[in-house]
Amino acid sequence: GEDVEQSLFLSVREGDSSVINCTYTDSSSTYLYWYKQEPGAGLQLLTYIFSNMDMKQDQRLTVLLNKKDKHLSLRIADTQTGDSAIYFCAESIQGGATNKLIFGTGTLLAVQP
Amino acid sequence: DTAVSQTPKYLVTQMGNDKSIKCEQNLGHDTMYWYKQDSKKFLKIMFSYNNKELIINETVPNRFSPKSPDKAHLNLHINSLELGDSAVYFCASSHPAGLQYFGPGTRLTVT
């Protein structure tokens, strides 16, 4: 089946690291994504990782992928108040000539000053 | 330089009406999508088109009819609007099986 799960809420203090976790079910996913959605705004592609990679680092963001456990995480170093948003993980599943994204429920990250 | 744009941004209408949402991308992508985000923020794919051809139709009621006049445009027409259609509708585009880039969304409110 197609199912992506995330914890609903995470609260951290400014300057701390945040870790948002995600589990997925489809082992044939080619890409795994993290999107950020600020209140009333659209979906911003934050980062992604190919399924044949274990880790990807991009400035303050680190993505870890454990394919055996179908577990994806996003670490944000030195979290700032501007990082407060909903974070969605998504797996990409082939659907004919295109692919479709199966999204998690989203994790609301609240950064306390 | 907006990559994926949608109009309108907000749409308020009454039950039973017919409305359209337009989407345009200037990224040169062949593939476009419609996603729906409900009041609980849950996101689900509705349709995908590749080169103006419908590829994915995820058990969406046939009151929803996508139309792709060319590769850069994918419009969504909704007939006989119902209260449950209230949501944010996102358009996205990509190269086939590539990274998907989303538009800003259209917030539809049906009263």
PDB file of C-alpha atoms in Angstrom:
ATOM      1  CA  GLY A   1       0.000   0.000   0.000  1.00  0.00           C
ATOM      2  CA  GLU A   2       0.930   3.648  -0.199  1.00  0.00           C
ATOM      3  CA  ASP A   3       1.344   5.203   3.198  1.00  0.00           C
ATOM      4  CA  VAL A   4       3.679   7.871   4.554  1.00  0.00           C
ATOM      5  CA  GLU A   5       3.641   8.700   8.242  1.00  0.00           C
ATOM      6  CA  GLN A   6       5.046  11.588  10.255  1.00  0.00           C
ATOM      7  CA  SER A   7       4.700  12.827  13.797  1.00  0.00           C
ATOM      8  CA  LEU A   8       2.292  15.746  13.933  1.00  0.00           C
ATOM      9  CA  PHE A   9       4.126  18.274  16.061  1.00  0.00           C
ATOM     10  CA  LEU A  10       7.652  19.254  17.118  1.00  0.00           C
ATOM     11  CA  SER A  11       8.631  22.149  19.368  1.00  0.00           C
ATOM     12  CA  VAL A  12      12.238  23.347  19.689  1.00  0.00           C
ATOM     13  CA  ARG A  13      14.096  26.368  21.025  1.00  0.00           C
ATOM     14  CA  GLU A  14      15.817  28.782  18.678  1.00  0.00           C
ATOM     15  CA  GLY A  15      19.396  27.686  18.041  1.00  0.00           C
ATOM     16  CA  ASP A  16      18.722  24.005  18.772  1.00  0.00           C
ATOM     17  CA  SER A  17      18.646  21.276  16.128  1.00  0.00           C
ATOM     18  CA  SER A  18      15.312  19.924  14.877  1.00  0.00           C
ATOM     19  CA  VAL A  19      14.825  16.379  13.643  1.00  0.00           C
ATOM     20  CA  ILE A  20      11.669  15.512  11.743  1.00  0.00           C
ATOM     21  CA  ASN A  21      11.042  11.837  11.044  1.00  0.00           C
ATOM     22  CA  CYS A  22       9.075  10.046   8.354  1.00  0.00           C
ATOM     23  CA  THR A  23       8.349   6.421   7.465  1.00  0.00           C
ATOM     24  CA  TYR A  24       7.183   5.248   4.064  1.00  0.00           C
ATOM     25  CA  THR A  25       6.024   1.963   2.589  1.00  0.00           C
ATOM     26  CA  ASP A  26       6.909   1.749  -1.096  1.00  0.00           C
ATOM     27  CA  SER A  27      10.454   0.419  -1.541  1.00  0.00           C
ATOM     28  CA  SER A  28      10.431   1.294  -5.265  1.00  0.00           C
ATOM     29  CA  SER A  29      10.407   5.067  -4.616  1.00  0.00           C
ATOM     30  CA  THR A  30      13.000   6.842  -6.758  1.00  0.00           C
ATOM     31  CA  TYR A  31      13.067  10.172  -4.957  1.00  0.00           C
ATOM     32  CA  LEU A  32      12.116  11.145  -1.433  1.00  0.00           C
ATOM     33  CA  TYR A  33      11.317  14.761  -0.808  1.00  0.00           C
ATOM     34  CA  TRP A  34      10.942  17.320   1.932  1.00  0.00           C
ATOM     35  CA  TYR A  35       8.593  20.226   1.320  1.00  0.00           C
ATOM     36  CA  LYS A  36       8.029  23.244   3.565  1.00  0.00           C
ATOM     37  CA  GLN A  37       4.690  25.048   3.844  1.00  0.00           C
ATOM     38  CA  GLU A  38       4.447  28.334   5.719  1.00  0.00           C
ATOM     39  CA  PRO A  39       1.010  29.546   6.889  1.00  0.00           C
ATOM     40  CA  GLY A  40      -1.218  30.460   3.952  1.00  0.00           C
ATOM     41  CA  ALA A  41       1.561  29.755   1.471  1.00  0.00           C
ATOM     42  CA  GLY A  42       2.357  27.157  -1.158  1.00  0.00           C
ATOM     43  CA  LEU A  43       4.702  24.183  -1.071  1.00  0.00           C
ATOM     44  CA  GLN A  44       8.389  24.966  -1.220  1.00  0.00           C
ATOM     45  CA  LEU A  45      10.716  22.147  -2.318  1.00  0.00           C
ATOM     46  CA  LEU A  46      13.248  22.139   0.506  1.00  0.00           C
ATOM     47  CA  THR A  47      15.454  19.226  -0.420  1.00  0.00           C
ATOM     48  CA  TYR A  48      15.321  15.725  -1.838  1.00  0.00           C
ATOM     49  CA  ILE A  49      17.355  12.536  -1.845  1.00  0.00           C
ATOM     50  CA  PHE A  50      17.737   9.803  -4.421  1.00  0.00           C
ATOM     51  CA  SER A  51      16.801   6.368  -3.163  1.00  0.00           C
ATOM     52  CA  ASN A  52      20.352   5.069  -3.746  1.00  0.00           C
ATOM     53  CA  MET A  53      21.841   7.594  -1.293  1.00  0.00           C
ATOM     54  CA  ASP A  54      22.120   7.372   2.495  1.00  0.00           C
ATOM     55  CA  MET A  55      22.709  11.000   3.300  1.00  0.00           C
ATOM     56  CA  LYS A  56      22.525  14.418   1.742  1.00  0.00           C
ATOM     57  CA  GLN A  57      23.689  17.672   3.289  1.00  0.00           C
ATOM     58  CA  ASP A  58      22.670  21.112   2.094  1.00  0.00           C
ATOM     59  CA  GLN A  59      23.789  24.003   4.335  1.00  0.00           C
ATOM     60  CA  ARG A  60      21.740  23.680   7.564  1.00  0.00           C
ATOM     61  CA  LEU A  61      19.754  20.708   6.252  1.00  0.00           C
ATOM     62  CA  THR A  62      20.782  17.056   6.538  1.00  0.00           C
ATOM     63  CA  VAL A  63      18.641  14.274   5.099  1.00  0.00           C
ATOM     64  CA  LEU A  64      19.200  10.700   6.238  1.00  0.00           C
ATOM     65  CA  LEU A  65      17.676   7.729   4.456  1.00  0.00           C
ATOM     66  CA  ASN A  66      17.498   4.213   5.875  1.00  0.00           C
ATOM     67  CA  LYS A  67      16.122   2.098   3.053  1.00  0.00           C
ATOM     68  CA  LYS A  68      16.043  -1.091   5.090  1.00  0.00           C
ATOM     69  CA  ASP A  69      13.722   0.454   7.651  1.00  0.00           C
ATOM     70  CA  LYS A  70      12.031   2.781   5.101  1.00  0.00           C
ATOM     71  CA  HIS A  71      12.849   5.711   7.348  1.00  0.00           C
ATOM     72  CA  LEU A  72      13.644   9.265   6.279  1.00  0.00           C
ATOM     73  CA  SER A  73      14.667  12.137   8.497  1.00  0.00           C
ATOM     74  CA  LEU A  74      15.318  15.846   8.108  1.00  0.00           C
ATOM     75  CA  ARG A  75      17.685  17.571  10.502  1.00  0.00           C
ATOM     76  CA  ILE A  76      17.712  21.363  10.645  1.00  0.00           C
ATOM     77  CA  ALA A  77      20.770  22.748  12.406  1.00  0.00           C
ATOM     78  CA  ASP A  78      20.626  26.040  14.349  1.00  0.00           C
ATOM     79  CA  THR A  79      16.840  26.257  13.979  1.00  0.00           C
ATOM     80  CA  GLN A  80      15.515  29.791  13.532  1.00  0.00           C
ATOM     81  CA  THR A  81      12.047  31.267  14.098  1.00  0.00           C
ATOM     82  CA  GLY A  82      11.740  31.553  10.307  1.00  0.00           C
ATOM     83  CA  ASP A  83      11.886  27.766  10.137  1.00  0.00           C
ATOM     84  CA  SER A  84       8.462  27.555  11.819  1.00  0.00           C
ATOM     85  CA  ALA A  85       6.220  25.849   9.268  1.00  0.00           C
ATOM     86  CA  ILE A  86       4.666  22.523   8.330  1.00  0.00           C
ATOM     87  CA  TYR A  87       7.159  20.048   6.864  1.00  0.00           C
ATOM     88  CA  PHE A  88       5.923  17.330   4.533  1.00  0.00           C
ATOM     89  CA  CYS A  89       7.871  14.309   3.467  1.00  0.00           C
ATOM     90  CA  ALA A  90       6.817  12.638   0.232  1.00  0.00           C
ATOM     91  CA  GLU A  91       7.750   9.548  -1.711  1.00  0.00           C
ATOM     92  CA  SER A  92       7.693   9.455  -5.476  1.00  0.00           C
ATOM     93  CA  ILE A  93       5.921   6.481  -7.032  1.00  0.00           C
ATOM     94  CA  GLN A  94       6.002   5.681 -10.723  1.00  0.00           C
ATOM     95  CA  GLY A  95       2.603   5.870 -12.407  1.00  0.00           C
ATOM     96  CA  GLY A  96       2.988   5.149 -16.100  1.00  0.00           C
ATOM     97  CA  ALA A  97       4.807   7.918 -17.945  1.00  0.00           C
ATOM     98  CA  THR A  98       4.746  10.142 -14.877  1.00  0.00           C
ATOM     99  CA  ASN A  99       5.155   9.750 -11.156  1.00  0.00           C
ATOM    100  CA  LYS A 100       2.990  10.784  -8.261  1.00  0.00           C
ATOM    101  CA  LEU A 101       3.911  12.052  -4.836  1.00  0.00           C
ATOM    102  CA  ILE A 102       2.474  10.368  -1.779  1.00  0.00           C
ATOM    103  CA  PHE A 103       2.651  12.891   1.045  1.00  0.00           C
ATOM    104  CA  GLY A 104       2.906  12.374   4.754  1.00  0.00           C
ATOM    105  CA  THR A 105       0.512  14.077   7.129  1.00  0.00           C
ATOM    106  CA  GLY A 106       2.948  16.921   7.776  1.00  0.00           C
ATOM    107  CA  THR A 107       4.871  17.888  10.925  1.00  0.00           C
ATOM    108  CA  LEU A 108       4.215  21.293  12.430  1.00  0.00           C
ATOM    109  CA  LEU A 109       7.542  22.715  13.624  1.00  0.00           C
ATOM    110  CA  ALA A 110       7.193  25.437  16.259  1.00  0.00           C
ATOM    111  CA  VAL A 111      10.392  27.338  17.089  1.00  0.00           C
ATOM    112  CA  GLN A 112      10.359  29.115  20.452  1.00  0.00           C
ATOM    113  CA  PRO A 113      12.538  32.260  20.761  1.00  0.00           C
TER     114      PRO A 113
ATOM    115  CA  ASP B   1       9.911  34.988 -12.891  1.00  0.00           C
ATOM    116  CA  THR B   2       7.119  32.767 -11.603  1.00  0.00           C
ATOM    117  CA  ALA B   3       7.822  29.148 -12.497  1.00  0.00           C
ATOM    118  CA  VAL B   4       4.374  27.671 -11.806  1.00  0.00           C
ATOM    119  CA  SER B   5       1.489  30.118 -11.540  1.00  0.00           C
ATOM    120  CA  GLN B   6      -2.182  29.626 -10.738  1.00  0.00           C
ATOM    121  CA  THR B   7      -5.235  31.837 -11.044  1.00  0.00           C
ATOM    122  CA  PRO B   8      -7.195  32.766  -9.130  1.00  0.00           C
ATOM    123  CA  LYS B   9      -5.482  32.681  -5.736  1.00  0.00           C
ATOM    124  CA  TYR B  10      -8.827  32.732  -3.918  1.00  0.00           C
ATOM    125  CA  LEU B  11     -12.204  31.566  -5.159  1.00  0.00           C
ATOM    126  CA  VAL B  12     -15.439  31.834  -3.185  1.00  0.00           C
ATOM    127  CA  THR B  13     -18.575  30.429  -4.766  1.00  0.00           C
ATOM    128  CA  GLN B  14     -21.913  28.836  -3.979  1.00  0.00           C
ATOM    129  CA  MET B  15     -22.898  25.197  -4.111  1.00  0.00           C
ATOM    130  CA  GLY B  16     -24.019  24.053  -7.526  1.00  0.00           C
ATOM    131  CA  ASN B  17     -21.886  26.521  -9.474  1.00  0.00           C
ATOM    132  CA  ASP B  18     -19.262  25.594 -12.068  1.00  0.00           C
ATOM    133  CA  LYS B  19     -15.780  27.085 -11.757  1.00  0.00           C
ATOM    134  CA  SER B  20     -12.322  26.786 -13.342  1.00  0.00           C
ATOM    135  CA  ILE B  21      -8.795  27.130 -11.996  1.00  0.00           C
ATOM    136  CA  LYS B  22      -5.941  27.830 -14.397  1.00  0.00           C
ATOM    137  CA  CYS B  23      -2.317  26.740 -14.160  1.00  0.00           C
ATOM    138  CA  GLU B  24       0.677  27.716 -16.264  1.00  0.00           C
ATOM    139  CA  GLN B  25       4.340  26.716 -16.047  1.00  0.00           C
ATOM    140  CA  ASN B  26       7.309  28.288 -17.801  1.00  0.00           C
ATOM    141  CA  LEU B  27       9.849  25.614 -16.861  1.00  0.00           C
ATOM    142  CA  GLY B  28       9.605  23.711 -20.133  1.00  0.00           C
ATOM    143  CA  HIS B  29       8.286  20.629 -18.339  1.00  0.00           C
ATOM    144  CA  ASP B  30       6.260  17.961 -20.120  1.00  0.00           C
ATOM    145  CA  THR B  31       4.326  16.808 -17.065  1.00  0.00           C
ATOM    146  CA  MET B  32       1.758  18.666 -14.971  1.00  0.00           C
ATOM    147  CA  TYR B  33      -0.317  17.667 -11.945  1.00  0.00           C
ATOM    148  CA  TRP B  34      -3.212  18.698  -9.743  1.00  0.00           C
ATOM    149  CA  TYR B  35      -3.134  18.007  -6.001  1.00  0.00           C
ATOM    150  CA  LYS B  36      -5.795  18.729  -3.382  1.00  0.00           C
ATOM    151  CA  GLN B  37      -5.028  19.801   0.198  1.00  0.00           C
ATOM    152  CA  ASP B  38      -7.966  19.417   2.555  1.00  0.00           C
ATOM    153  CA  SER B  39      -8.757  21.288   5.758  1.00  0.00           C
ATOM    154  CA  LYS B  40      -6.511  18.946   7.755  1.00  0.00           C
ATOM    155  CA  LYS B  41      -3.582  19.800   5.447  1.00  0.00           C
ATOM    156  CA  PHE B  42      -3.612  16.335   3.910  1.00  0.00           C
ATOM    157  CA  LEU B  43      -2.265  16.419   0.315  1.00  0.00           C
ATOM    158  CA  LYS B  44      -3.400  13.976  -2.342  1.00  0.00           C
ATOM    159  CA  ILE B  45      -2.796  13.730  -6.057  1.00  0.00           C
ATOM    160  CA  MET B  46      -5.810  14.130  -8.337  1.00  0.00           C
ATOM    161  CA  PHE B  47      -4.466  14.036 -11.899  1.00  0.00           C
ATOM    162  CA  SER B  48      -1.289  14.016 -13.931  1.00  0.00           C
ATOM    163  CA  TYR B  49      -0.786  14.874 -17.580  1.00  0.00           C
ATOM    164  CA  ASN B  50       2.207  14.133 -19.770  1.00  0.00           C
ATOM    165  CA  ASN B  51       2.436  15.977 -23.059  1.00  0.00           C
ATOM    166  CA  LYS B  52      -1.263  16.878 -22.892  1.00  0.00           C
ATOM    167  CA  GLU B  53      -2.235  13.242 -22.259  1.00  0.00           C
ATOM    168  CA  LEU B  54      -4.013  12.154 -19.055  1.00  0.00           C
ATOM    169  CA  ILE B  55      -1.827   9.641 -17.219  1.00  0.00           C
ATOM    170  CA  ILE B  56      -3.072   9.512 -13.620  1.00  0.00           C
ATOM    171  CA  ASN B  57      -6.681   9.906 -12.466  1.00  0.00           C
ATOM    172  CA  GLU B  58      -6.909   9.078  -8.787  1.00  0.00           C
ATOM    173  CA  THR B  59     -10.605   8.162  -8.368  1.00  0.00           C
ATOM    174  CA  VAL B  60     -11.660  11.779  -8.568  1.00  0.00           C
ATOM    175  CA  PRO B  61     -15.419  12.425  -9.125  1.00  0.00           C
ATOM    176  CA  ASN B  62     -16.198  13.088 -12.770  1.00  0.00           C
ATOM    177  CA  ARG B  63     -17.426  16.563 -11.794  1.00  0.00           C
ATOM    178  CA  PHE B  64     -13.699  17.391 -11.965  1.00  0.00           C
ATOM    179  CA  SER B  65     -12.398  17.658 -15.523  1.00  0.00           C
ATOM    180  CA  PRO B  66      -8.804  18.646 -16.235  1.00  0.00           C
ATOM    181  CA  LYS B  67      -7.942  20.126 -19.607  1.00  0.00           C
ATOM    182  CA  SER B  68      -4.474  20.601 -21.064  1.00  0.00           C
ATOM    183  CA  PRO B  69      -4.574  22.860 -24.133  1.00  0.00           C
ATOM    184  CA  ASP B  70      -0.774  22.684 -24.454  1.00  0.00           C
ATOM    185  CA  LYS B  71       2.201  21.406 -22.464  1.00  0.00           C
ATOM    186  CA  ALA B  72       2.520  24.632 -20.485  1.00  0.00           C
ATOM    187  CA  HIS B  73      -1.079  24.761 -19.251  1.00  0.00           C
ATOM    188  CA  LEU B  74      -3.295  22.503 -17.178  1.00  0.00           C
ATOM    189  CA  ASN B  75      -6.693  23.818 -16.152  1.00  0.00           C
ATOM    190  CA  LEU B  76      -9.151  22.286 -13.725  1.00  0.00           C
ATOM    191  CA  HIS B  77     -12.877  22.672 -14.280  1.00  0.00           C
ATOM    192  CA  ILE B  78     -15.284  21.702 -11.526  1.00  0.00           C
ATOM    193  CA  ASN B  79     -19.007  21.236 -12.156  1.00  0.00           C
ATOM    194  CA  SER B  80     -21.820  21.356  -9.601  1.00  0.00           C
ATOM    195  CA  LEU B  81     -19.591  22.419  -6.722  1.00  0.00           C
ATOM    196  CA  GLU B  82     -20.216  20.800  -3.334  1.00  0.00           C
ATOM    197  CA  LEU B  83     -19.268  21.895   0.193  1.00  0.00           C
ATOM    198  CA  GLY B  84     -16.713  19.071   0.358  1.00  0.00           C
ATOM    199  CA  ASP B  85     -14.833  20.547  -2.598  1.00  0.00           C
ATOM    200  CA  SER B  86     -13.607  23.362  -0.352  1.00  0.00           C
ATOM    201  CA  ALA B  87      -9.830  22.948  -0.237  1.00  0.00           C
ATOM    202  CA  VAL B  88      -6.574  24.339  -1.542  1.00  0.00           C
ATOM    203  CA  TYR B  89      -5.768  23.075  -5.037  1.00  0.00           C
ATOM    204  CA  PHE B  90      -2.125  22.944  -6.067  1.00  0.00           C
ATOM    205  CA  CYS B  91      -0.768  22.634  -9.554  1.00  0.00           C
ATOM    206  CA  ALA B  92       2.724  21.192 -10.078  1.00  0.00           C
ATOM    207  CA  SER B  93       5.011  20.419 -12.979  1.00  0.00           C
ATOM    208  CA  SER B  94       8.073  18.288 -13.645  1.00  0.00           C
ATOM    209  CA  HIS B  95      10.108  16.522 -16.266  1.00  0.00           C
ATOM    210  CA  PRO B  96       8.739  12.956 -16.539  1.00  0.00           C
ATOM    211  CA  ALA B  97       9.426  11.254 -13.187  1.00  0.00           C
ATOM    212  CA  GLY B  98      11.499  14.277 -12.128  1.00  0.00           C
ATOM    213  CA  LEU B  99      11.378  16.796  -9.277  1.00  0.00           C
ATOM    214  CA  GLN B 100       7.963  18.378  -8.890  1.00  0.00           C
ATOM    215  CA  TYR B 101       7.623  22.133  -8.475  1.00  0.00           C
ATOM    216  CA  PHE B 102       4.401  23.507  -7.051  1.00  0.00           C
ATOM    217  CA  GLY B 103       2.353  26.598  -7.725  1.00  0.00           C
ATOM    218  CA  PRO B 104       1.153  28.898  -4.932  1.00  0.00           C
ATOM    219  CA  GLY B 105      -2.240  27.190  -4.642  1.00  0.00           C
ATOM    220  CA  THR B 106      -5.864  28.237  -5.144  1.00  0.00           C
ATOM    221  CA  ARG B 107      -8.025  28.369  -2.023  1.00  0.00           C
ATOM    222  CA  LEU B 108     -11.540  27.328  -3.016  1.00  0.00           C
ATOM    223  CA  THR B 109     -14.371  28.004  -0.581  1.00  0.00           C
ATOM    224  CA  VAL B 110     -17.828  26.650  -1.388  1.00  0.00           C
ATOM    225  CA  THR B 111     -20.691  28.166   0.627  1.00  0.00           C
TER     226      THR B 111
END
